[in-house]
Amino acid sequence: MYLFSSISFVVLFLILWTGTIAIKLDNDDVSLNTSDSVDVLQFLPCLSNVTTDEDIPELKIEFSSEHVEHEYIVIFDNYYSSKSRYNYIKAAIKKYPQVVTWSILKRDNPATHYPSDFDVLKLVNDDDKSWLDLLLDHPAVKRVTPQRKVIRALKTVHETDVTDEDEDLQAIKGKPCLEGCWSQNWRSSRPLKRTSLALSTSGFWHGNNRHSSRRLLRALPRQITGALHADVLWNLGYSGKGVKVAVFDTGLAENHPHFKKVKERTNWTNEKTLNDGLGHGTFVAGVISSNKECLGFAPDADLFIFRVFTNNQVSYTSWFLDAFNYAILKKINVLNLSIGGPDFMDHPFVDKVWELTANNVIMVSAIGNDGPLYGTLNNPADQMDVIGVGGINFEDSIAKFSSRGMTTWELPGGYGRVKPDIVTYGSAVRGSGLKSGCRTLSGTSVASPVVAGAVTLLASAVIEKGNVLNPASMKQALMASARRLPTANIFEQGMGKLDLVRAHQILSNYKPQASLSPSYIDFTECPYMWPYCSQPIYHGGMPSVVNVTILNGMGVSGRIIDKPVWHPYTPQNGNYIEVAISHSSLLWPWSGFLAVSLTVSKDAAGWGGIAQGRITLTVESPPQNGEDAPRRSHLKLPIKVKIVPTPPRSRRILWDQYHNLRYPPGYFPRDNLRMKNDPLDWNGDHIHTNFKDMYVHLRNAGFFVEVLGKPFTCFDAKQYGTLLIADAEEEYFPEEITKLRRDVENGLSVMVLADWYNVSVMKKVKFYDENTRQWWMPDTGGSNIPALNDLLAPLGMAFSDNVYEGMYSIGDHQTHFASGTSIAKFPSDGLIIGRSLKNQGHEVLTGETKTQDDVPILGLHQQNPTSGRVVLYGDSNCVDSSHLQKECFWLLEMLLQYTSFSNLPIDLSDESTISLPPSGQLPERMEGNHLHRYSKVLDSHLGEPKPRPLPACPHLAWAKGEPLNISAPSNLYQHQKLLSVMDAGPMVVKQPNVQQRSGIAIERVDDWELPPGMSHSNQLDNSNAYPLIAFFSTVLVLVFFFVHVHKRKTRPKRRKGPRLKRFTRLQERFYGKFPSV
């Protein structure tokens, strides 16, 4: 022990003497290193300007969106001068028979003197919208949309704030609401309280669960660049030089000490300043390009600051459009956009993002702070051509605030894409302060500049290679090199955690090609492939759809030539899989989709096991840089599924997705009126988004849940035990109503979970519509009760237009009825359960609290022993994770025992039925509603909306397999990691030929983890270290001998025992020792 202590002391002294300190916290995550060429004090910024880890406030960034009255954005089909644009608008509007007073808003910004593709039109009176048709008829006008106003709110959340539980309790209890408090203000991020990662404020040492799990807690790194090993690339001579990076945010001070290469600061707001009055823009720019104190990734990059938000955190769509055009003119390479919202149908904005990436701008955007709810992705990060970034903490766990996939563009008929693309540190990250020093922020708007800085640094390493660098190739390198987190699924982490060093290795050896994301489909790999792995497939089930993104690094445009081919692996039962494939006709910009539908052949109706195959396809792009032949890339998509025998009918639930509507495009209000921070129903109402928790509970209970994305006329009711209709906003075709009645008579059970509907309440929760630029009344309530009543009328059932809330119990269980409706009409021989609840509708309209007894909220009925069973319940909030306050999965399981197995649980059978009051007039549709504009059922012609003709049921074209008599790869992940991007060769060390950069504190990593197949010998030049190593070795040997000799001299002499007689020793040898008495 003494020897070990002595050697340790000497080694520590020698290491300190050489000026090198290395603290390794994990094999690939957090490192803090200094060398004798680095001022150690630079790692300890001025404390007067720093928020210490002991008092880190959490900042959440929220967005509100509204529209500016009487202002419209006119989008042209090309770039024109201001005079030409004026003449086009004038020529179109003068055809209008009435006098229209209009003007073009002057835009005073750096893009004013350049041609533009839009103008902002202001009208004095725009009540009559017929002039819009004249404007749209002009051949040079592409689109006319309302001017949007965006407000971003930065809110500091301290630990003394109300907790999630307190907030939920307040919402459940509710308070009388005064006039005006029910109107809507859109907030894309719900309130989210988080504690600091610092131990002193996290409450870890005082928590009840302190010893529930023992694990190594990582310290917060002082430098985010050190956590991601940016110094490895710095030591190779790369620091962002030659790369133009744009920061769209709140501006930057002129002489901020952290930045040395600010090429241009531009102001796109109506304030006459370029400076940052909030600090968010400074922080983002610092993470990307700071060269002092809290270091950025690319200190030598050319920084372009776009001030698009005012000090009041306000922006307009037109400001962004002008700034985007200017970024294209300036040939920006990387653009960071730490904003987002749910409106992927904001056409001017979305179209301009496409144009940006088509012009070779690599856009990095935050995925959103609406986690942990699924289906909460923000635009533009949810676009295929944009690098969407999620957030993790320094424990390598997905941050609670980070939004989750899937995308909801494709609903209800299809299935969403995988997003985020990658994740990185976004919790408690240090960046530049407003004037100097450092501060700490959290959010995906922090993770986004981390990736943007890394992208800028990577771009500087390959920018001289010409056509290697583009939005697709950078995204391919980041995703192929990402490190998978073991406990997170694909909709939480995308391809995994950013790995800067491995991304550089891949990008340095990159050859233009196409790739797939995900690169394989494996229904057996959990938890990563959730939800695909959560349920096996079987014959007769609705096809499982996987929406794969095609990234095309060969060119901005491309196409799939011929048809993708399905190859079942014969030895691995691939012939049992049936595959249908659809894809983008054009891959632009840089990307497209490949939708794969999977089901089981009839031959495997009673078979169970693993089946495998692969899809092959070829992507082609036009030749580049004088090439004669088109570029082609041959891709393979391995598929592995688990097949089970077809489950019994009673275990199969059919989820009605077709009749769910959501924002965008229309205003469909929230289901819980108490939740005022999130007025829009925008999560898709899918079993893998806001109904995820319900889906997981049903799977754990042994049910199989399938999704119906088409009308009721397109499914075989004999295959299913229960049709589950929840939170439906869509109308119904008359043919659907007729078929459902017939299906119930033939044994199909139906469960309907409704929500509030009241025309007077709908007028209270008005919202400023983005399309008509008028205050809208919702087209429906939480559910479309008049449409549901039409569906249920043949069964003698209906819901009312009363709105109720309150806590209640059934048996030993308790739940919350949140803004639900009651039953107005039900068969007399059915079971009707009532409870005492508050009349929330009365409160909304009068401000007074009123309680009502025996409110009929649950009804159960079976017409005859051979018919199906029908259940009506007036609220879906208790199974909807969007605003889940008190779940009622126990009630859902009870009701499924009744609908699927005709088993009425004791807790329900013990209930006494109540009598319904005389049914009055049933709820009617709001006069003048605009539901027909967004409905798949209603015709939008003038006059009273009527149902469209029933569409034909969609039929998939099943691919004819070309069998392969070879064995499939056993590990698709490892197999595809090698095939995803060309095998990278060794990292070439580039000795910097520039002088020491002043003011840049470069962290040195002495023990970073190298990618597979690489060693330190071919990475760094260690020739100068050999004499030092020899000296250390000599000293250690001398110390060892010195300690050994010293211990022998000071060791006390051992006393010798008395000699044994020879006979006694011989006796012991043959007979052993005798026991003494």
XYZ file of C-alpha atoms in Angstrom, residues 87-393:
307
model
C -47.553 46.487 -61.525
C -48.552 42.823 -61.300
C -50.631 43.416 -58.170
C -52.183 46.560 -59.611
C -53.132 44.801 -62.842
C -54.851 42.010 -60.918
C -56.777 44.108 -58.388
C -58.057 46.719 -60.870
C -60.271 44.007 -62.384
C -62.247 43.945 -59.127
C -65.578 45.764 -59.691
C -65.527 47.519 -56.308
C -63.031 50.029 -55.048
C -60.244 48.388 -53.056
C -57.851 50.584 -51.079
C -54.508 48.884 -50.901
C -50.824 49.572 -50.541
C -47.510 47.750 -50.562
C -45.793 47.843 -47.199
C -42.309 49.292 -47.390
C -39.616 46.912 -46.178
C -36.525 48.750 -44.997
C -33.826 46.092 -44.792
C -30.655 45.003 -46.640
C -32.679 43.008 -49.195
C -34.674 46.037 -50.354
C -32.433 46.779 -53.316
C -32.474 43.217 -54.645
C -35.191 41.475 -56.654
C -37.667 39.610 -54.479
C -40.303 36.917 -54.868
C -42.907 38.412 -52.526
C -44.597 41.607 -51.325
C -46.663 42.462 -48.259
C -50.058 43.772 -49.308
C -52.152 45.866 -46.925
C -55.859 46.492 -47.454
C -58.053 48.947 -45.619
C -61.105 46.709 -45.768
C -60.852 43.029 -46.653
C -64.227 41.724 -45.553
C -64.983 40.545 -49.073
C -62.350 38.002 -50.074
C -63.387 37.633 -53.705
C -60.527 39.914 -54.809
C -58.167 37.124 -53.742
C -59.316 34.988 -56.653
C -58.434 37.769 -59.082
C -55.003 38.088 -57.567
C -54.416 34.348 -57.716
C -55.485 34.291 -61.368
C -52.542 36.473 -62.328
C -49.912 34.287 -64.056
C -47.040 35.753 -61.995
C -48.734 35.185 -58.610
C -48.054 31.832 -56.982
C -49.847 32.126 -53.650
C -51.491 34.618 -51.271
C -51.302 33.952 -47.529
C -51.877 35.986 -44.376
C -49.033 37.848 -42.742
C -48.023 36.043 -39.574
C -46.790 37.555 -36.349
C -44.602 35.328 -34.165
C -43.911 36.023 -30.511
C -41.187 34.130 -28.709
C -41.211 34.166 -24.915
C -38.137 33.366 -22.826
C -39.303 32.404 -19.363
C -37.035 31.641 -16.434
C -38.273 28.762 -14.303
C -36.943 28.493 -10.756
C -37.300 25.546 -8.449
C -39.627 27.515 -6.223
C -42.155 27.575 -9.048
C -45.240 25.400 -8.956
C -44.574 21.735 -9.665
C -46.213 19.622 -12.326
C -48.361 17.951 -9.697
C -49.506 21.271 -8.244
C -50.318 22.585 -11.694
C -52.321 19.491 -12.559
C -54.155 19.677 -9.259
C -55.064 23.311 -9.869
C -56.314 22.406 -13.329
C -58.399 19.565 -11.955
C -59.937 21.651 -9.207
C -60.470 24.573 -11.542
C -61.405 28.137 -10.672
C -64.326 30.248 -11.813
C -63.327 31.886 -15.092
C -64.155 35.522 -15.668
C -65.149 37.077 -18.981
C -62.520 36.757 -21.701
C -60.269 34.155 -20.090
C -61.553 31.380 -22.361
C -60.286 32.975 -25.599
C -57.247 31.370 -27.153
C -53.586 32.351 -27.343
C -51.498 29.764 -29.154
C -48.448 28.468 -27.263
C -46.503 25.719 -28.945
C -44.737 24.691 -25.748
C -46.715 23.599 -22.744
C -45.584 24.575 -19.244
C -42.702 22.337 -18.303
C -40.915 22.524 -14.953
C -37.390 21.089 -14.785
C -34.737 21.014 -12.134
C -31.106 21.824 -12.623
C -28.569 19.090 -13.253
C -26.307 20.621 -10.638
C -26.341 18.481 -7.505
C -26.688 21.418 -5.166
C -30.039 22.431 -6.655
C -31.424 19.174 -7.926
C -32.581 17.910 -4.557
C -30.878 14.582 -5.222
C -29.312 14.318 -1.786
C -32.598 15.050 -0.062
C -34.887 13.007 -2.287
C -36.743 9.912 -1.198
C -35.327 7.898 -4.102
C -31.683 8.643 -3.460
C -30.686 5.000 -3.065
C -33.156 3.472 -5.501
C -30.523 3.272 -8.243
C -26.764 3.529 -7.930
C -25.036 5.010 -10.927
C -22.135 7.255 -11.760
C -23.196 10.890 -11.918
C -21.314 12.935 -14.464
C -20.244 16.461 -13.728
C -21.428 19.275 -15.953
C -18.649 20.103 -18.429
C -17.356 23.633 -18.407
C -16.993 23.482 -22.193
C -19.538 21.937 -24.536
C -16.759 21.704 -27.113
C -14.803 19.449 -24.768
C -17.784 17.170 -24.250
C -17.911 16.539 -28.007
C -14.128 16.486 -28.595
C -13.984 19.490 -30.906
C -10.315 19.894 -29.983
C -9.532 16.782 -32.035
C -10.463 18.663 -35.191
C -8.812 21.843 -33.918
C -5.562 19.917 -33.527
C -5.953 18.778 -37.126
C -6.013 22.405 -38.224
C -9.763 22.892 -38.656
C -11.628 25.663 -36.857
C -14.452 26.733 -39.176
C -12.287 28.816 -41.498
C -13.897 29.559 -44.849
C -17.431 28.601 -43.775
C -20.244 31.170 -43.733
C -22.658 30.515 -40.876
C -25.872 32.483 -40.309
C -27.587 32.917 -36.947
C -31.260 33.874 -37.160
C -32.080 35.205 -33.714
C -32.112 38.361 -31.578
C -28.883 39.974 -32.776
C -25.403 40.497 -31.332
C -23.484 43.389 -29.759
C -20.929 45.055 -32.026
C -17.809 44.568 -29.931
C -18.578 41.429 -27.990
C -15.224 40.056 -26.742
C -16.048 36.430 -27.619
C -16.198 36.907 -31.395
C -13.458 37.878 -33.797
C -14.934 37.152 -37.250
C -18.383 38.756 -37.355
C -18.621 39.513 -41.067
C -22.009 41.201 -41.077
C -24.844 42.111 -38.757
C -28.200 42.827 -40.355
C -31.492 43.954 -38.875
C -34.761 42.687 -40.358
C -37.082 44.030 -37.668
C -38.812 47.382 -37.247
C -36.411 48.387 -34.463
C -33.435 50.584 -35.327
C -30.754 48.504 -33.670
C -28.450 45.612 -34.457
C -27.679 44.766 -30.833
C -29.081 41.887 -28.819
C -31.351 43.112 -26.059
C -32.235 39.670 -24.730
C -29.089 37.545 -24.845
C -30.505 34.527 -26.672
C -28.937 35.393 -30.015
C -25.603 36.043 -28.317
C -25.775 32.683 -26.574
C -26.557 30.825 -29.818
C -23.770 32.614 -31.696
C -21.381 31.820 -28.842
C -22.087 28.096 -28.925
C -21.283 28.157 -32.625
C -18.321 30.530 -32.823
C -17.075 31.942 -29.509
C -13.291 31.985 -29.090
C -13.017 32.878 -25.393
C -14.226 31.598 -22.021
C -17.208 29.445 -23.059
C -15.838 28.175 -26.338
C -17.722 27.678 -29.580
C -17.036 24.962 -32.123
C -15.926 27.102 -35.070
C -14.137 30.244 -33.811
C -12.698 31.035 -37.262
C -16.009 30.783 -39.152
C -17.439 33.836 -40.895
C -20.383 34.826 -38.718
C -23.465 36.472 -40.242
C -25.949 37.771 -37.687
C -29.572 38.102 -38.790
C -31.663 39.982 -36.242
C -35.169 38.676 -36.948
C -36.683 39.120 -33.470
C -37.276 42.401 -31.652
C -36.447 43.010 -28.016
C -40.117 42.269 -27.371
C -39.503 38.879 -29.017
C -41.775 39.619 -31.978
C -41.202 38.628 -35.606
C -43.165 38.410 -38.860
C -43.175 35.891 -41.670
C -42.169 38.607 -44.139
C -39.048 39.384 -42.077
C -37.974 35.758 -42.341
C -38.677 35.614 -46.076
C -36.532 38.684 -46.739
C -33.763 37.393 -44.481
C -33.850 33.963 -46.165
C -33.528 35.591 -49.587
C -30.555 37.603 -48.361
C -28.918 34.458 -46.966
C -29.179 32.888 -50.415
C -27.592 35.982 -51.980
C -24.738 35.841 -49.472
C -24.134 32.159 -50.263
C -24.479 31.104 -46.637
C -23.210 27.573 -45.968
C -24.813 26.807 -42.579
C -27.939 28.371 -41.066
C -29.123 27.889 -37.487
C -32.810 28.406 -36.759
C -33.712 27.927 -33.101
C -37.425 28.522 -33.609
C -40.331 26.356 -34.604
C -44.047 25.788 -34.561
C -46.630 23.160 -35.486
C -47.826 24.795 -38.712
C -46.200 22.740 -41.457
C -48.809 24.222 -43.806
C -47.441 27.774 -43.545
C -46.647 27.635 -47.254
C -44.466 30.741 -47.710
C -42.196 29.689 -44.873
C -42.016 25.996 -45.845
C -41.452 26.797 -49.512
C -38.649 29.210 -48.668
C -36.925 26.597 -46.504
C -37.005 24.239 -49.483
C -35.514 26.975 -51.633
C -32.762 27.581 -49.090
C -31.653 23.968 -48.950
C -31.941 23.694 -52.735
C -29.364 26.504 -52.851
C -26.967 24.371 -50.802
C -27.680 25.985 -47.430
C -27.381 23.421 -44.622
C -30.222 24.287 -42.246
C -30.127 23.126 -38.624
C -33.279 23.600 -36.563
C -34.602 22.757 -33.105
C -37.144 19.948 -33.011
C -39.211 21.630 -30.269
C -39.660 21.819 -26.498
C -43.024 20.055 -26.332
C -41.815 16.737 -24.902
C -42.242 14.226 -23.479
C -45.453 14.011 -25.532
C -45.169 12.219 -28.878
C -46.243 13.806 -32.159
C -44.989 17.244 -31.086
C -42.397 17.944 -33.771
C -41.970 21.570 -34.820
C -41.511 22.954 -38.296
C -39.102 23.428 -40.076
C -37.142 20.765 -38.162
C -39.675 18.143 -39.242
C -38.850 18.651 -42.938
C -36.809 15.980 -44.711
C -34.210 18.443 -46.019
C -33.547 20.028 -42.604
C -31.357 18.602 -39.816
C -33.827 18.325 -36.926
C -32.114 18.292 -33.524
C -33.415 16.897 -30.243
C -31.939 17.389 -26.779
C -30.251 15.128 -24.219
C -28.707 15.861 -20.844
